[in-house]
PDB file of C-alpha atoms in Angstrom:
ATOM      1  CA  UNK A 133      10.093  -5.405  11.185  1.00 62.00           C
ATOM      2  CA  UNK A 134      13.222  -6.091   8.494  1.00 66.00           C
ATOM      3  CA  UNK A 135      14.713  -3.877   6.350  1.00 65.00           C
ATOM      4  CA  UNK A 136      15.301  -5.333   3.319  1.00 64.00           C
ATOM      5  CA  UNK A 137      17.209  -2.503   0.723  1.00 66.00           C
ATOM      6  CA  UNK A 138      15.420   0.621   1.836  1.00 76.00           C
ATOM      7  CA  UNK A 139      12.038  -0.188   2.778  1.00 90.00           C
ATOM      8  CA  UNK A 140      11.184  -1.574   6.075  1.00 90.00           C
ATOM      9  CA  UNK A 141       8.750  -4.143   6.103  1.00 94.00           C
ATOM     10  CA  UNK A 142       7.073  -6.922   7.950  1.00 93.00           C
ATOM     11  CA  UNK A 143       5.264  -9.668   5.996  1.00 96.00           C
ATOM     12  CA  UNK A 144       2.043 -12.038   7.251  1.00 95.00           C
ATOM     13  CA  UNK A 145       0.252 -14.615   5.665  1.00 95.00           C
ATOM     14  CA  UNK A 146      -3.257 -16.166   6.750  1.00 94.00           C
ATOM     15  CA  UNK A 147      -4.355 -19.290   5.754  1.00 93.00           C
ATOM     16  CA  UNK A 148      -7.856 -19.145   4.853  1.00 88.00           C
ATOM     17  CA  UNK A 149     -10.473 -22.380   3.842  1.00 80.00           C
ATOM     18  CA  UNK A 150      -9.368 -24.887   1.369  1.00 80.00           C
ATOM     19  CA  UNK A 151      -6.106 -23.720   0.893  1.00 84.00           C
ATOM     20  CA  UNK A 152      -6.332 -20.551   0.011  1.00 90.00           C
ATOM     21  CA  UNK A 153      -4.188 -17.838   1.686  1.00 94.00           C
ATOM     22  CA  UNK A 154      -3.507 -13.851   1.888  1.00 96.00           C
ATOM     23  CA  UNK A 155      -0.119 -12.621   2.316  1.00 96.00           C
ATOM     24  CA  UNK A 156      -0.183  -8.848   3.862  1.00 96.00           C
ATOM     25  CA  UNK A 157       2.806  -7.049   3.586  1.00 96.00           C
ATOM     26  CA  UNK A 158       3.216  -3.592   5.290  1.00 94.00           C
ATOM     27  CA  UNK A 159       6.376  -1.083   4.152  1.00 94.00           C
ATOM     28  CA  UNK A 160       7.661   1.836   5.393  1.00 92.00           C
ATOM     29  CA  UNK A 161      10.041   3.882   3.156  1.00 89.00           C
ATOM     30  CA  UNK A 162      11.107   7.351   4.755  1.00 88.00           C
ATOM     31  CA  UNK A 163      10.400  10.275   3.019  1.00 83.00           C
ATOM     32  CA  UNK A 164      14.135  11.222   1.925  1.00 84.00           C
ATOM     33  CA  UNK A 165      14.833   7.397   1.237  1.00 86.00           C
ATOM     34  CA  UNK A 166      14.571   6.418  -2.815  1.00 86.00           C
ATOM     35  CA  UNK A 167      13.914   3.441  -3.924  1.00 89.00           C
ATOM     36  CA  UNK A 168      14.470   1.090  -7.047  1.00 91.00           C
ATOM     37  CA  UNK A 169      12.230  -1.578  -8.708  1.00 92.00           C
ATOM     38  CA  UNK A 170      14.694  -4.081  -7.570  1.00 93.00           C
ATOM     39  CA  UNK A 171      14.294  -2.694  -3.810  1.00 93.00           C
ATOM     40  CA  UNK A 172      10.407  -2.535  -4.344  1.00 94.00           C
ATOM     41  CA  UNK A 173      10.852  -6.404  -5.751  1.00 95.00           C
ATOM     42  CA  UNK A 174      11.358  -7.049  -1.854  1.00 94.00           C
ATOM     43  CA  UNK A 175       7.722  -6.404  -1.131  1.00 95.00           C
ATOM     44  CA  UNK A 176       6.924  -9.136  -3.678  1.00 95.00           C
ATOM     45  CA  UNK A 177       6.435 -12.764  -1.399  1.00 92.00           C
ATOM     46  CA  UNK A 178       3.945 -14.785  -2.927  1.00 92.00           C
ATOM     47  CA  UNK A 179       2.468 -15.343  -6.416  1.00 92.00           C
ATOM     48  CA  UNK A 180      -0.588 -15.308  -4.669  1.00 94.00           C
ATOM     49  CA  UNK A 181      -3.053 -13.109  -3.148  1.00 96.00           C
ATOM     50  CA  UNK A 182      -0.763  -9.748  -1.763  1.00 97.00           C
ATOM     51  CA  UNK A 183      -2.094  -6.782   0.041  1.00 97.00           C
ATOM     52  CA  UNK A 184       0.827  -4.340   0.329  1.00 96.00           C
ATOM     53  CA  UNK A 185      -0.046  -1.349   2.690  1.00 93.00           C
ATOM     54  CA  UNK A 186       2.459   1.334   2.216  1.00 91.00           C
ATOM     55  CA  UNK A 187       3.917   4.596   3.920  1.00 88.00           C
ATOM     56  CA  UNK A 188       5.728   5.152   0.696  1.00 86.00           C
ATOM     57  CA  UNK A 189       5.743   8.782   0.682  1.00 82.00           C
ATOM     58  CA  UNK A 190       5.084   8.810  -2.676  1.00 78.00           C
ATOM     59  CA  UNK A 191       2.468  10.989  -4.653  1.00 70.00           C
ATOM     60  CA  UNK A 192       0.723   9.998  -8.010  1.00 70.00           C
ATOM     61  CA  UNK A 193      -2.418  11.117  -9.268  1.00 68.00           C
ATOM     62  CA  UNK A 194      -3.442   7.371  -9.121  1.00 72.00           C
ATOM     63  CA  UNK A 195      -3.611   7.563  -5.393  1.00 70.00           C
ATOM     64  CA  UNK A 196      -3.140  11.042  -4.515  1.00 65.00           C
ATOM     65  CA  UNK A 197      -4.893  14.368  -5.448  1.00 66.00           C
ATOM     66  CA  UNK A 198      -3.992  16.398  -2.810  1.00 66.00           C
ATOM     67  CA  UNK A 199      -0.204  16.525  -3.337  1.00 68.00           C
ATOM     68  CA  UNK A 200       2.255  17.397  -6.695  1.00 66.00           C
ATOM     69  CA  UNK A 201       3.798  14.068  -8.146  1.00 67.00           C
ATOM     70  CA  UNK A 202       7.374  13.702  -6.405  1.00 71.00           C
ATOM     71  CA  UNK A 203      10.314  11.998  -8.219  1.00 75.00           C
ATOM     72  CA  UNK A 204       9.492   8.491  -6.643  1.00 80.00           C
ATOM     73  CA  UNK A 205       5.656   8.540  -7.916  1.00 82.00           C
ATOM     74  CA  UNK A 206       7.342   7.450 -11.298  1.00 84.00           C
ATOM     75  CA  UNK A 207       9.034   4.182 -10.382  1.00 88.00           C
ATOM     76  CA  UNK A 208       5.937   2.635  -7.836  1.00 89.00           C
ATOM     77  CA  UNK A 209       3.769   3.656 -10.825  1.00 90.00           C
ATOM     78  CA  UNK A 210       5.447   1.308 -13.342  1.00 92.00           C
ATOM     79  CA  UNK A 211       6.438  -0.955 -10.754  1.00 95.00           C
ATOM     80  CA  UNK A 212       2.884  -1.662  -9.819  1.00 93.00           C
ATOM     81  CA  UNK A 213       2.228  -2.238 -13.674  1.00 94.00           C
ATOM     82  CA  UNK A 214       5.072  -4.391 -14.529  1.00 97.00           C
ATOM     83  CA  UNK A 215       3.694  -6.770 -11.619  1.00 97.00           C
ATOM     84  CA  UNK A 216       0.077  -6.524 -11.789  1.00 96.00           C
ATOM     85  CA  UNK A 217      -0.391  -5.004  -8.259  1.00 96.00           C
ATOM     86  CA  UNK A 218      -4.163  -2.336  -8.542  1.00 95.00           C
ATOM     87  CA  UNK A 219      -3.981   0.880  -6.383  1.00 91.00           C
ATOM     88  CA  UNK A 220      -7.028   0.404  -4.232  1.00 92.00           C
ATOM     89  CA  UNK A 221      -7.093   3.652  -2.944  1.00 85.00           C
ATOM     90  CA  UNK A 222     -10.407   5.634  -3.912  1.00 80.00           C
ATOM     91  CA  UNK A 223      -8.434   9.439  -3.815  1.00 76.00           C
ATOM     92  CA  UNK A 224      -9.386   9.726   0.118  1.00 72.00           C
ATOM     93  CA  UNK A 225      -6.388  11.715   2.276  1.00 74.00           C
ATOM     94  CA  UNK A 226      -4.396   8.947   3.854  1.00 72.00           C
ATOM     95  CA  UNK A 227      -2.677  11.866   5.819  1.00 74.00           C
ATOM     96  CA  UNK A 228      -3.113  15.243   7.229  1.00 71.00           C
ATOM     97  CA  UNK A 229      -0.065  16.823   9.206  1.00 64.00           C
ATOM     98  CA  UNK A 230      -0.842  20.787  10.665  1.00 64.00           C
ATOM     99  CA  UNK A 231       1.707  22.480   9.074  1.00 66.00           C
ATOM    100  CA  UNK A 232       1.164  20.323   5.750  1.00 64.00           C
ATOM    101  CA  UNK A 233      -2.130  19.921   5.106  1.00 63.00           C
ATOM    102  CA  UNK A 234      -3.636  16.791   3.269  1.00 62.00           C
ATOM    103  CA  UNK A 235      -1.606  14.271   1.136  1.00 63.00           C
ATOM    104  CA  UNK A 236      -2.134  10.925   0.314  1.00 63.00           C
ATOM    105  CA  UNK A 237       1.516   9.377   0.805  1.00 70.00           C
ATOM    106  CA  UNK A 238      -0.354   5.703   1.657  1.00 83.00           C
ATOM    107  CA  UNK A 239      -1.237   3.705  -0.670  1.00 87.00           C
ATOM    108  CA  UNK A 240      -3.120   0.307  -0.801  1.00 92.00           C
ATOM    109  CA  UNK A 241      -1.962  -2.788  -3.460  1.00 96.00           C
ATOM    110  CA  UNK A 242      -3.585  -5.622  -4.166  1.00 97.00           C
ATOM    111  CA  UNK A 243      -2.672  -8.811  -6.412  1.00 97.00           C
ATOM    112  CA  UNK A 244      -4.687 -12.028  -7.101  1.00 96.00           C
ATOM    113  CA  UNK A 245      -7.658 -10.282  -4.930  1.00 96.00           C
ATOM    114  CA  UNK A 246     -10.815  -8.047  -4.893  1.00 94.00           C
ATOM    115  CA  UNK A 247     -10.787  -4.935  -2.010  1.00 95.00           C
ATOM    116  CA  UNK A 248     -13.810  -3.081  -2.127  1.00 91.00           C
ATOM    117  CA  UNK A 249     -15.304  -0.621   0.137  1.00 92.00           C
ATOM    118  CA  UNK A 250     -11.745   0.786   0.848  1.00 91.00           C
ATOM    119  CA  UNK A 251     -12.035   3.638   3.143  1.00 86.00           C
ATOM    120  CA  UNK A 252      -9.738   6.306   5.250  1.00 81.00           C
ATOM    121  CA  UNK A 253     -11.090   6.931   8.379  1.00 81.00           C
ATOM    122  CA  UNK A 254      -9.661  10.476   9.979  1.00 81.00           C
ATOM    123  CA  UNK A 255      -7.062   9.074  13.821  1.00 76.00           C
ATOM    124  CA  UNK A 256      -6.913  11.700  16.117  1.00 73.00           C
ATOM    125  CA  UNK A 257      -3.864   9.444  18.040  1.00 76.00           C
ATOM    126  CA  UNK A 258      -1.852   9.975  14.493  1.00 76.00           C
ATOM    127  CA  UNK A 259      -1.004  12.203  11.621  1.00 71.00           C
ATOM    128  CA  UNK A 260      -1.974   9.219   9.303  1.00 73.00           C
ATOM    129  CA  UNK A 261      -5.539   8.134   8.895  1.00 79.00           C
ATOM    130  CA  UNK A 262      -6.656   4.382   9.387  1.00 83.00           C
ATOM    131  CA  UNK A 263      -7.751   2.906   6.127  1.00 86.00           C
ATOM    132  CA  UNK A 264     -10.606   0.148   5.982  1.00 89.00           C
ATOM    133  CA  UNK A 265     -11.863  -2.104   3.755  1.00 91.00           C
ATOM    134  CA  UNK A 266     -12.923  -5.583   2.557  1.00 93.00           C
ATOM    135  CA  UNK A 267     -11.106  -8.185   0.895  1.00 94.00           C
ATOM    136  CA  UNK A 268     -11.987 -11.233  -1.189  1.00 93.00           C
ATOM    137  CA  UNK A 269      -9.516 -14.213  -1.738  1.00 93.00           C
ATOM    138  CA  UNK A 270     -10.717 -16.705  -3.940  1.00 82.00           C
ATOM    139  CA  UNK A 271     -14.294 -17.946  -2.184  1.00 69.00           C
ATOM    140  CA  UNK A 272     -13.453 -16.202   1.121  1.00 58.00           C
ATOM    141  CA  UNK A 273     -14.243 -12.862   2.118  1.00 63.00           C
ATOM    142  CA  UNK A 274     -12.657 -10.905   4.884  1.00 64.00           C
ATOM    143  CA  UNK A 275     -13.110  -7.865   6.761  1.00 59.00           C
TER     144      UNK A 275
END
């Protein structure tokens, strides 16, 4: 794991038939960290197919319903349109803490993909639900 500006992340690519590849990026950003579009640029590695799985305790009514907007839903939002990144998330709770309740601060991007079927599944080893789904690149499908 790197952190690059304020976001940790770690960054994988698999190389699926015929040349065609997925780059998976996962990103941590603490919950009293902010965060520019330049430091969100970081997550950015290919100009090909990108998941980005995020902690990025962050709350916008595009992925979250549960939670008020905070004051860093505003710059992912536009980020994600300036670069063409979809929220995948379907409005599932990513999250539920005890003294909290549910909130969504996960969220799901995709670029130069499909992800269907995307699902949160409720961890009882975590506070943070696992999230599931399927993911086409090109000709190739993955689970």
């Amino acid at each position: 794991m790197a952190v690059i500006g304020r976001i940790e992340q770690v960054h994988a690519t698999i190389h699926l038939a015929r040349g065609t590849a997925l780059t998976v990026t996962s990103a941590y950003i603490p919950p009293k960290h902010t965060f520019t579009a330049t430091d969100l640029d970081t997550l950015l590695t290919t100009d090909g197919a990108q998941l980005i799985g995020a902690d990025a305790n962050a709350h916008a009514l595009a992925w979250d319903r549960a939670s008020p907007p905070n004051t860093k839903d505003e710059t992912l939002t536009q980020w994600c349109i300036a670069n063409q990144l979809l929220v995948c998330n379907t409005g599932e709770c990513t999250r539920y803490a005890r003294h909290h309740g549910e909130s969504t601060p996960d969220v799901t991007l995709s670029r130069n993909c499909t992800v269907y079927t995307w699902t949160s599944l409720y961890s009882p080893d975590s506070d943070h639900h696992h999230i599931l789904f399927d993911v086409i690149v090109g000709d190739a499908q993955m689970h």
